[in-house]
Coordinates of N, CA and C in Angstrom, one line a residue:
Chain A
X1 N 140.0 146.5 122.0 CA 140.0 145.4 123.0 C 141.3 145.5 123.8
X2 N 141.1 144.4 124.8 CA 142.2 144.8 125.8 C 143.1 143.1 125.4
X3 N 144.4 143.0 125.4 CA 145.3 141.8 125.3 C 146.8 141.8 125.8
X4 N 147.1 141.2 126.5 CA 148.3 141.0 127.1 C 149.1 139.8 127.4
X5 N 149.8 139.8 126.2 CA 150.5 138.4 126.1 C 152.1 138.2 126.2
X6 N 152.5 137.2 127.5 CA 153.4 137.0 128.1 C 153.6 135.6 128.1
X7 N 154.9 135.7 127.6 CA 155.2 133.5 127.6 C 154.4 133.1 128.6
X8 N 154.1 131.8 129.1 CA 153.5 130.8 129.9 C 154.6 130.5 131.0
X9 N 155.6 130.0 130.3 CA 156.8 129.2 131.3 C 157.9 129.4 130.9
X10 N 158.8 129.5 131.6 CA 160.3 130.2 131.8 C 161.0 129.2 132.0
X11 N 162.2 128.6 132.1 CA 163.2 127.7 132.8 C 164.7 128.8 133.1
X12 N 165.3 128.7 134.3 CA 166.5 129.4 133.7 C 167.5 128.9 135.2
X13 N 168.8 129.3 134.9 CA 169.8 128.7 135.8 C 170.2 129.5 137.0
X14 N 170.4 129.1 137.8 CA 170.6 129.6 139.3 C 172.1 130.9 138.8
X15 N 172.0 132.0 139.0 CA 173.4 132.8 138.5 C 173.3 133.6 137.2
X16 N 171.9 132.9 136.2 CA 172.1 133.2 135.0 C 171.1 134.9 134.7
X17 N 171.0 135.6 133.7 CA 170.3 136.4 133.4 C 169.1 136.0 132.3
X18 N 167.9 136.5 133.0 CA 166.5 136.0 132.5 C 165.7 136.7 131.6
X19 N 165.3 137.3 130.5 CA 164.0 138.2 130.3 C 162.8 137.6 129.8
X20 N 161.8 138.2 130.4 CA 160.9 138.0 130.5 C 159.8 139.4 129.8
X21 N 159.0 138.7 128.4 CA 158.7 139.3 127.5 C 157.6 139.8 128.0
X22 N 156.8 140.7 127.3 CA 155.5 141.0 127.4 C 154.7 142.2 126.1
X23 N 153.6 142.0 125.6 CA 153.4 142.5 124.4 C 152.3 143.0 125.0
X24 N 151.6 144.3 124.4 CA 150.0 144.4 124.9 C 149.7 145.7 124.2
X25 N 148.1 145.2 123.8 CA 147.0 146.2 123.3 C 146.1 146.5 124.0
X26 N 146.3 147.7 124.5 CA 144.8 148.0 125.5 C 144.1 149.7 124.6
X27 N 142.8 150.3 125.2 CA 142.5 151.4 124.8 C 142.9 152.0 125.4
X28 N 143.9 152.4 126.3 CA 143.9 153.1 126.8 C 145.7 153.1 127.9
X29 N 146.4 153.8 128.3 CA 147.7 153.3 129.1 C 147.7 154.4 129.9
X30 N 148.2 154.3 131.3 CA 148.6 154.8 132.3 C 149.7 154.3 132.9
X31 N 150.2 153.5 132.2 CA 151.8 153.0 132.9 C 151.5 151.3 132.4
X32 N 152.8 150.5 132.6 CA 153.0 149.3 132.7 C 153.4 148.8 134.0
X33 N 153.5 147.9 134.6 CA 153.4 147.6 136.2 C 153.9 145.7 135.8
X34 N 155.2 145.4 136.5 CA 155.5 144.1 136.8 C 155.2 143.8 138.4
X35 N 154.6 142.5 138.5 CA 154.2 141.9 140.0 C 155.4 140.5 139.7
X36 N 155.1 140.2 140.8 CA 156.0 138.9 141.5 C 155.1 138.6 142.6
X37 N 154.6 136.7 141.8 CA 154.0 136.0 143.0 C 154.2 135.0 143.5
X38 N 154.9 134.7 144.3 CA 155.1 132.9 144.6 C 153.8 132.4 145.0
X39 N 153.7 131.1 144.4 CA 152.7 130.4 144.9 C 151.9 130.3 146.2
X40 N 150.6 130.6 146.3 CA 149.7 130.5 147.4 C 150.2 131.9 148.1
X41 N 150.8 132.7 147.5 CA 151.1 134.0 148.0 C 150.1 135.5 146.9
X42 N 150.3 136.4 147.9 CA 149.9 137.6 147.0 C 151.1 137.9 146.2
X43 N 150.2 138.9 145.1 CA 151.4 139.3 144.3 C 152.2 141.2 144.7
X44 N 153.6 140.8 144.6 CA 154.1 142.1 145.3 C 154.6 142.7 143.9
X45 N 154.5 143.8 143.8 CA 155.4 145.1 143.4 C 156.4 145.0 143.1
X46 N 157.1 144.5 141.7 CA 158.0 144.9 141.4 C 158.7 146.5 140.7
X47 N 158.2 146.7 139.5 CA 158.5 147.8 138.9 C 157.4 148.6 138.3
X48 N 157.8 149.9 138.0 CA 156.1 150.9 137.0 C 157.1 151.6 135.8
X49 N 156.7 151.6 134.9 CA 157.3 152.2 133.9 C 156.2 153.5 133.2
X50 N 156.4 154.1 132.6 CA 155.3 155.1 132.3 C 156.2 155.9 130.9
X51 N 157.2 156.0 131.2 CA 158.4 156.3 129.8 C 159.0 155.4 129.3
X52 N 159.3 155.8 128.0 CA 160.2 155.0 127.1 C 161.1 155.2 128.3
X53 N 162.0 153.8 128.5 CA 163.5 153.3 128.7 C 163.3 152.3 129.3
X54 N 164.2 152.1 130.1 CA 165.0 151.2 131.1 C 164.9 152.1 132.8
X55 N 164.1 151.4 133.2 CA 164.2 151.3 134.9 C 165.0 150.5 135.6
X56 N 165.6 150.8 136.3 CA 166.8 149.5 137.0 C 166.5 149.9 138.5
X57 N 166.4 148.8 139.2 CA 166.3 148.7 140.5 C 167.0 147.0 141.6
X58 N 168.2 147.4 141.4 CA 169.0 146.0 142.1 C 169.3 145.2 141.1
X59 N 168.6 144.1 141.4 CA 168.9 143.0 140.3 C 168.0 142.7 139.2
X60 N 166.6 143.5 139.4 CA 165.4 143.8 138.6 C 165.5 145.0 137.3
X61 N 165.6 145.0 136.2 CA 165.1 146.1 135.4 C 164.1 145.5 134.6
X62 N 163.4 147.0 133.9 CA 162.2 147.2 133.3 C 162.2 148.1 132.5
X63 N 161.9 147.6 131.0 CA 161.6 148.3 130.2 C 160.6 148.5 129.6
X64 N 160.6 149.3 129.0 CA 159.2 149.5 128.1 C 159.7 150.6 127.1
X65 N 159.3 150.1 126.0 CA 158.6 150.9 124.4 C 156.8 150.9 124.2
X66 N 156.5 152.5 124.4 CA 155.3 152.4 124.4 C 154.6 152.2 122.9
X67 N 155.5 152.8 121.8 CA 155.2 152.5 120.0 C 155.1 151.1 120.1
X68 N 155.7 150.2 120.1 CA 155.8 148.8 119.8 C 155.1 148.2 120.6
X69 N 154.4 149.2 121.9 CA 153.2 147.9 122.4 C 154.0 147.0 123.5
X70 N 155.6 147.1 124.0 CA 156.2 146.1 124.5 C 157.0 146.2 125.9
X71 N 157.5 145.4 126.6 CA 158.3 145.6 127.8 C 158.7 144.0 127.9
X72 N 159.9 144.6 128.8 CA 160.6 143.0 129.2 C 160.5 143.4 130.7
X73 N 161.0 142.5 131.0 CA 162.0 142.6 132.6 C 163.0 141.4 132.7
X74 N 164.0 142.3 133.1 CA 165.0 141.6 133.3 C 165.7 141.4 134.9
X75 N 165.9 140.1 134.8 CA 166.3 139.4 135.8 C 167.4 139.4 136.1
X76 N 168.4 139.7 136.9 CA 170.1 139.3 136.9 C 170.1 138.7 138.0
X77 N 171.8 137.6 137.7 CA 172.2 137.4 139.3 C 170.9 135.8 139.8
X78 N 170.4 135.4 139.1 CA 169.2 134.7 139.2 C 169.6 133.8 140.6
X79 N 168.6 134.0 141.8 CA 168.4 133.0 142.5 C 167.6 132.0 143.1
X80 N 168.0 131.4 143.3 CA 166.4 129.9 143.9 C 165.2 130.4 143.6
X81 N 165.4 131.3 145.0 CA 164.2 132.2 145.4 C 163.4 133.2 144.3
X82 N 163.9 133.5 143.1 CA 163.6 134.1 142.4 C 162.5 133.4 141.3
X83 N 162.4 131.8 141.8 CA 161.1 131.2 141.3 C 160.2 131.2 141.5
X84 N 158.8 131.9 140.8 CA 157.8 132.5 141.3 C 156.9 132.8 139.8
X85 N 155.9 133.2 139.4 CA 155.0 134.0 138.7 C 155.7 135.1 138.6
X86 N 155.7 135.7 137.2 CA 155.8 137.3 137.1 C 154.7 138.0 136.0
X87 N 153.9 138.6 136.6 CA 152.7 139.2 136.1 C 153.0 140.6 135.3
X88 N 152.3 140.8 134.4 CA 152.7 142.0 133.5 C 151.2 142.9 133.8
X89 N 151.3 144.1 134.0 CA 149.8 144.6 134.0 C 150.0 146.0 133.2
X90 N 148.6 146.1 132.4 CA 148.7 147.5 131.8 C 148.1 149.1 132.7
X91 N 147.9 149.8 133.4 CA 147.2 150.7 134.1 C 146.4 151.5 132.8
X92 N 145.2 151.0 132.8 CA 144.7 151.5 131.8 C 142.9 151.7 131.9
X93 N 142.1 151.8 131.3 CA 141.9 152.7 130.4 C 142.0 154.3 130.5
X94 N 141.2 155.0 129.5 CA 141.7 156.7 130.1 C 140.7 156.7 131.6
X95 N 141.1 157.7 131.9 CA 140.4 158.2 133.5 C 141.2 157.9 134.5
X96 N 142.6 157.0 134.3 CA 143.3 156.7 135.7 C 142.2 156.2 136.7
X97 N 141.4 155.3 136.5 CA 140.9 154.5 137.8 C 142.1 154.0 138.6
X98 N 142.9 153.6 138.0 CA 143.6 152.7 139.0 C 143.8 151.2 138.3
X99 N 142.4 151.3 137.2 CA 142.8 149.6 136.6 C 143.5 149.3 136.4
X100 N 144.1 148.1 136.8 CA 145.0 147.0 136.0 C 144.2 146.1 135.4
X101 N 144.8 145.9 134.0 CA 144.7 145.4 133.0 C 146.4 143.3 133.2
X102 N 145.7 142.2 133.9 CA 147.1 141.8 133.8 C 146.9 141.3 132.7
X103 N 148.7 140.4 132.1 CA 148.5 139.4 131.6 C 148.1 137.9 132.4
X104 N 148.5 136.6 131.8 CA 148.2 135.4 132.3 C 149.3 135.2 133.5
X105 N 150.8 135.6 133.3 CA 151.8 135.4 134.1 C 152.9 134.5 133.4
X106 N 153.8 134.9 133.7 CA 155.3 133.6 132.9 C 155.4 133.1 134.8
X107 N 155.2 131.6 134.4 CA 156.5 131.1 135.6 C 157.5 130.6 135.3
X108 N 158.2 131.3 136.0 CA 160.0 131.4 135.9 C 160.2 130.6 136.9
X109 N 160.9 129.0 136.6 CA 161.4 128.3 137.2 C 162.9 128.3 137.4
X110 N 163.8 128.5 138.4 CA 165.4 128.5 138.4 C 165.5 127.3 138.7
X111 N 166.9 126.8 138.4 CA 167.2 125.5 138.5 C 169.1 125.6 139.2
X112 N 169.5 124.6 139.9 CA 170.7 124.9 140.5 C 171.7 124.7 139.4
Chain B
X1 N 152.2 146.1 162.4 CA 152.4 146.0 160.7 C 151.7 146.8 159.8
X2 N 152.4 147.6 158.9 CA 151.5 148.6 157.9 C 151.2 146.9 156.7
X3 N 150.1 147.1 156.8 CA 149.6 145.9 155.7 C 148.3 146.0 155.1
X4 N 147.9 144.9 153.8 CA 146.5 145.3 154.0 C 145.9 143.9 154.3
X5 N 145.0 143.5 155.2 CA 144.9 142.2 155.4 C 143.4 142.1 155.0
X6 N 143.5 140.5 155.2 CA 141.3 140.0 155.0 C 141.7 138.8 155.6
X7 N 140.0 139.3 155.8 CA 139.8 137.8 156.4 C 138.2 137.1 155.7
X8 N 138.3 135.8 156.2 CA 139.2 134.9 156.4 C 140.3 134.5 155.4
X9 N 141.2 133.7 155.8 CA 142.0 133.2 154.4 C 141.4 132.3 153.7
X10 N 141.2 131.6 154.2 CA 140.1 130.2 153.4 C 138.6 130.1 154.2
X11 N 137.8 129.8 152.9 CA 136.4 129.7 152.9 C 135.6 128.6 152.8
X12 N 135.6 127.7 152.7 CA 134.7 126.7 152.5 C 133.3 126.7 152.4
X13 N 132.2 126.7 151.5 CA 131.1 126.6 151.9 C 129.9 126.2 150.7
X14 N 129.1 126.0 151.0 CA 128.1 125.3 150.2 C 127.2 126.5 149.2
X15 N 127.1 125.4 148.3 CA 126.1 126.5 147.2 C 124.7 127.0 147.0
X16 N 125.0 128.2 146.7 CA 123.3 128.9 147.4 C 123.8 129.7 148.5
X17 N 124.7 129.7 149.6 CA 125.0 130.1 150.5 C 125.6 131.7 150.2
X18 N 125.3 132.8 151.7 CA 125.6 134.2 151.2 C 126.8 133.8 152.0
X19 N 128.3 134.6 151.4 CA 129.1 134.5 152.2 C 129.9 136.5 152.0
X20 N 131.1 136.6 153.6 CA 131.7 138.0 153.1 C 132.3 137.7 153.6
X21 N 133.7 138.6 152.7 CA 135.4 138.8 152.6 C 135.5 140.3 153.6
X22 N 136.3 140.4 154.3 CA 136.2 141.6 154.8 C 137.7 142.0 154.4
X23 N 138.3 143.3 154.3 CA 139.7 144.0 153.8 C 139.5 144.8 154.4
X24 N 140.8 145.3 155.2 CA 141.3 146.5 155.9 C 142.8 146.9 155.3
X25 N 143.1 148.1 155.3 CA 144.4 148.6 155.2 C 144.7 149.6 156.0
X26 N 145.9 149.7 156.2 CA 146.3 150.6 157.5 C 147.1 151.5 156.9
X27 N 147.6 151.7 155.4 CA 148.6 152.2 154.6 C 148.6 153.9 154.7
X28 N 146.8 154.1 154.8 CA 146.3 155.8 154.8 C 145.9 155.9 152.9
X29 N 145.9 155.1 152.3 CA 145.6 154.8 150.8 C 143.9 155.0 150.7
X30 N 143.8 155.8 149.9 CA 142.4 156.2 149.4 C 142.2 154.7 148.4
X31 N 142.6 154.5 147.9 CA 142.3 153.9 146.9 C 142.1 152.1 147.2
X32 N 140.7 151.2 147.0 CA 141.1 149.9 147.3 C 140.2 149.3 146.6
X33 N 140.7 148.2 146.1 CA 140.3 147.2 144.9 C 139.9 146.1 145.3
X34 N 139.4 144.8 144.6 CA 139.2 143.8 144.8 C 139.1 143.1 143.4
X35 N 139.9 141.9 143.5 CA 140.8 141.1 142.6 C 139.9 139.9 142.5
X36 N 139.7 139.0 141.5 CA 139.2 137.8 141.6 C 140.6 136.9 140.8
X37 N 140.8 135.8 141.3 CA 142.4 135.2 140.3 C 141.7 133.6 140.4
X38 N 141.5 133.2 139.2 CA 140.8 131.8 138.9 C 141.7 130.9 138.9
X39 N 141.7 129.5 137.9 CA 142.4 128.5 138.7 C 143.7 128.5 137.4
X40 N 143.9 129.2 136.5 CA 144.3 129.6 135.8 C 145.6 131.0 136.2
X41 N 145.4 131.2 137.1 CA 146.4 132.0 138.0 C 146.2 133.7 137.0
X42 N 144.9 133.6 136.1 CA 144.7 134.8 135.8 C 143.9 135.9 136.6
X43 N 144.8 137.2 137.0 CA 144.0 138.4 138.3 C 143.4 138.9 137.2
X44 N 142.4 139.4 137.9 CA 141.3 140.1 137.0 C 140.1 141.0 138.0
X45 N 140.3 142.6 137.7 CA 139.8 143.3 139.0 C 138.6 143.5 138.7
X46 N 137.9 143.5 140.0 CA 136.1 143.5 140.1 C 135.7 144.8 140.4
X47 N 136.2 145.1 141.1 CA 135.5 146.6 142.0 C 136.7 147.4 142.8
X48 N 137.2 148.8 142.3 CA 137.4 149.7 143.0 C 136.8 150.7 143.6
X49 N 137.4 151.3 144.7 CA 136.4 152.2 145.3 C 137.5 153.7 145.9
X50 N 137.3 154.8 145.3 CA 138.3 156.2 145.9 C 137.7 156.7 146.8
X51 N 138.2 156.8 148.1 CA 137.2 157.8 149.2 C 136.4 157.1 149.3
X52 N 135.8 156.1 149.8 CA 134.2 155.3 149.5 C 133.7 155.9 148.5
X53 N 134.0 155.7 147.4 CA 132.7 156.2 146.1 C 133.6 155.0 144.8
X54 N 132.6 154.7 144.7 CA 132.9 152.7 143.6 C 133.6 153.7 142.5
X55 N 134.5 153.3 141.7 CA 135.1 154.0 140.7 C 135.4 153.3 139.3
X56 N 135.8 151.8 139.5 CA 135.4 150.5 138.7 C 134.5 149.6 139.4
X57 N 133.4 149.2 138.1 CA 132.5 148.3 138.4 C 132.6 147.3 136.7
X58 N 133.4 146.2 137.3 CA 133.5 145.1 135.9 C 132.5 144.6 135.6
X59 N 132.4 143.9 134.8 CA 131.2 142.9 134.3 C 130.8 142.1 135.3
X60 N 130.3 142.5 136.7 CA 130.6 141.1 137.7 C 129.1 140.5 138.2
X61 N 128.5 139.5 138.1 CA 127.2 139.1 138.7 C 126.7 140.1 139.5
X62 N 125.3 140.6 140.2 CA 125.0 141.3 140.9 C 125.3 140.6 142.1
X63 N 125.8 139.3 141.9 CA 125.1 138.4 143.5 C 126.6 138.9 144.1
X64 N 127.6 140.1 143.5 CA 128.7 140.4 144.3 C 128.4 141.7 144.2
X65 N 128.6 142.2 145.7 CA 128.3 143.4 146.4 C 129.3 143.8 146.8
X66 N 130.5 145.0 146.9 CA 131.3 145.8 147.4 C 130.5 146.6 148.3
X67 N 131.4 146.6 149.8 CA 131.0 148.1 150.7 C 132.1 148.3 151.4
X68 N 132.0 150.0 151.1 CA 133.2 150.5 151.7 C 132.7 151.5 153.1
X69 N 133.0 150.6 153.7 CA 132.3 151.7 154.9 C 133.1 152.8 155.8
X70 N 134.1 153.1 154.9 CA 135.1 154.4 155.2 C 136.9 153.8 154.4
X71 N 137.4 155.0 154.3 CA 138.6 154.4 153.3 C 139.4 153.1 153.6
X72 N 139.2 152.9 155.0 CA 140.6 151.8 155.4 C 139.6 150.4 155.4
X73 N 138.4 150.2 154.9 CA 138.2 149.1 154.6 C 137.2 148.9 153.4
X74 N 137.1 147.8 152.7 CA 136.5 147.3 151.4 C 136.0 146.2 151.6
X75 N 135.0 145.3 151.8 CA 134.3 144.4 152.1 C 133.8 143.6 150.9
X76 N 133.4 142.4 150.7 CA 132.9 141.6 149.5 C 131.8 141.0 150.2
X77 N 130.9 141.1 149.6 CA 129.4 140.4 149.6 C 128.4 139.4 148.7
X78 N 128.8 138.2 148.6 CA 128.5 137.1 147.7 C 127.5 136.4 148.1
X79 N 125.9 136.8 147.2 CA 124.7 136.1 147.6 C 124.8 134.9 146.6
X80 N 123.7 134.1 146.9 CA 123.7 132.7 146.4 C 124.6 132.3 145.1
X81 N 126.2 131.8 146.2 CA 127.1 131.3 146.0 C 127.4 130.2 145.0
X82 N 127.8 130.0 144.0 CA 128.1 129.2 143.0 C 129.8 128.4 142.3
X83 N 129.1 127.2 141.8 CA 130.7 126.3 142.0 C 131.8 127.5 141.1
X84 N 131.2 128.0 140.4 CA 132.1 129.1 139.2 C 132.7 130.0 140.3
X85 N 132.6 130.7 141.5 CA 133.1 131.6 142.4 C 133.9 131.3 143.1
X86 N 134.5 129.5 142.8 CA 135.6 129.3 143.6 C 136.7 129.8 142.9
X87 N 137.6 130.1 144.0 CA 138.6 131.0 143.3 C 139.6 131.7 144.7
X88 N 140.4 132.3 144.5 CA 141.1 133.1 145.0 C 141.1 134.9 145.4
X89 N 140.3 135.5 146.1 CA 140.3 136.9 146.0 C 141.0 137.4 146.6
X90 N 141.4 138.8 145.9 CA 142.7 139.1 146.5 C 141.9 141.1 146.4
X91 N 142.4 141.3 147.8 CA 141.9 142.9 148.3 C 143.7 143.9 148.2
X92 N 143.6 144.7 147.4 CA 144.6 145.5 147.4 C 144.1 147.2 147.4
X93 N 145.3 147.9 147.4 CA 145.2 149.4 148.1 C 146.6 150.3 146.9
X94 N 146.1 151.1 146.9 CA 147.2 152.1 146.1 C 146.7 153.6 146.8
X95 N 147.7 154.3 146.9 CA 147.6 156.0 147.5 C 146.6 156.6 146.5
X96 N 147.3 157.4 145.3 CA 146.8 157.6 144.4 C 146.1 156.4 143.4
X97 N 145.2 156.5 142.9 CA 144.4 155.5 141.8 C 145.6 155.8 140.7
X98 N 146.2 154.5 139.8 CA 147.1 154.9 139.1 C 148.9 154.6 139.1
X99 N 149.0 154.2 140.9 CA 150.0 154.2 141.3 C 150.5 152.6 141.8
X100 N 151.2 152.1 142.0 CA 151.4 150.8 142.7 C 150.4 150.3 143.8
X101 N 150.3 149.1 143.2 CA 149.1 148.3 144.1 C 149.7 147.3 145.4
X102 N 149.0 147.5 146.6 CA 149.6 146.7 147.5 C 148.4 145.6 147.8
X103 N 149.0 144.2 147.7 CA 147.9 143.4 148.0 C 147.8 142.5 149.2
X104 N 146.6 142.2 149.7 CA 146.4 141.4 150.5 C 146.4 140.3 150.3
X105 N 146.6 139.0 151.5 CA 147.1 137.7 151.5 C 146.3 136.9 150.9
X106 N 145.0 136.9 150.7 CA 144.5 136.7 149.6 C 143.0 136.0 150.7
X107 N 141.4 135.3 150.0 CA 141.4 134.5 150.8 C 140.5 133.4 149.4
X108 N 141.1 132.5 149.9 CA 140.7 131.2 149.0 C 139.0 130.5 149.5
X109 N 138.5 131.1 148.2 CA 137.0 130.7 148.6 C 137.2 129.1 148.1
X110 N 136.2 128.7 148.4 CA 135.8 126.6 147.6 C 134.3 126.6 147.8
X111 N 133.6 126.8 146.7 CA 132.6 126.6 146.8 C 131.7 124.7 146.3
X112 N 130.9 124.3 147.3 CA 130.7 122.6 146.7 C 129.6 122.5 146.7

């Protein structure tokens, strides 16, 4: 079966550092993929992971352990604007269609 | 603008009724999807298509129809329209299948 479970809701402070969890069982992996959506907006492209580590890009990193099933992303520097949806998706099954697999989404609320 | 757009954004329309999403991308991306995101803010993909040739086909009613009438566009085709189809669809594009997804602005069906 396919499952991807990510907190619901976030709270965090304007300046502060955030992570944002994510667990998942799918048949199949072709990478991990974070989006970012603000409301009544599409969702954009944050990070792709495909190896064990740590991806860092600005203020955004991403990790992933593919054994444990797990990935975070982390937030630094947190601003206003950084209140939005953050979607976890798995690229999966075998064949590389292209699927994404998401979860539900954490909304991460900043606060001043 | 390199983007991938649809139209319309919002849909209004009554039940029973055939309605179509149209998607264009200008990116040069073989690869383009179509997203359904319910009221529950969960994405969940319907139909891909590589080169015009369908590549995912989800669990989705027949009364939705995908046509790709050459790479830079994906079209949606919704015969006798139902209150369950309201929702948000969202048309995106990736180069390679497998690789980061670019999405479109979305367009908000309402079906009454």
């Amino acid at each position: 079966g396919q499952n991807i479970d990510q907190p619901t809701e976030m709270t965090a402070t304007e300046g502060a550092i955030v992570q944002i969890n994510c667990t998942y069982q799918t048949s199949g992996f072709n990478g991990l993929f974070w989006y970012q959506q603000h409301a009544g907006e599409a969702p954009t492209f944050l990070s792709y992971n495909v190896l064990d580590g740590l991806e860092e890009k600005g203020r955004f990193s991403s990790f992933l352990s593919r054994s444990k099933g797990y990935s975070y992303l982390l937030l630094k520097e947190l601003q206003m604007k950084d209140s939005a949806s953050y979607l976890c998706a798995v690229g999966g099954p075998s064949g590389n269609t292209g699927k994404l697999i998401f979860g539900q989404g954490t909304t991460l609320q900043v606060k001043p | 603008d390199t983007a991938v757009s649809q139209t319309p954004k919002y849909l209004v329309t009554q039940m029973g009724n055939d309605k179509s999403i149209k998607c264009e991308q200008n990116l040069g991306h073989d690869t383009m999807y179509w997203y359904k995101q319910d009221s529950k803010k969960f994405l969940k993909i319907m139909f891909s298509y590589n080169n015009k040739e369908l590549i995912i086909n989800e669990t989705v009613p027949n009364r939705f129809s995908p046509k790709s009438p050459d790479k830079a566009h994906l079209n949606l085709h919704i015969n006798s329209l139902e209150l369950g189809d309201s929702a948000v669809y969202f048309c995106a594009s990736s180069a390679p299948p497998g690789r980061e997804q670019f999405f479109g602005p979305g367009t908000r069906l309402t079906v009454l």
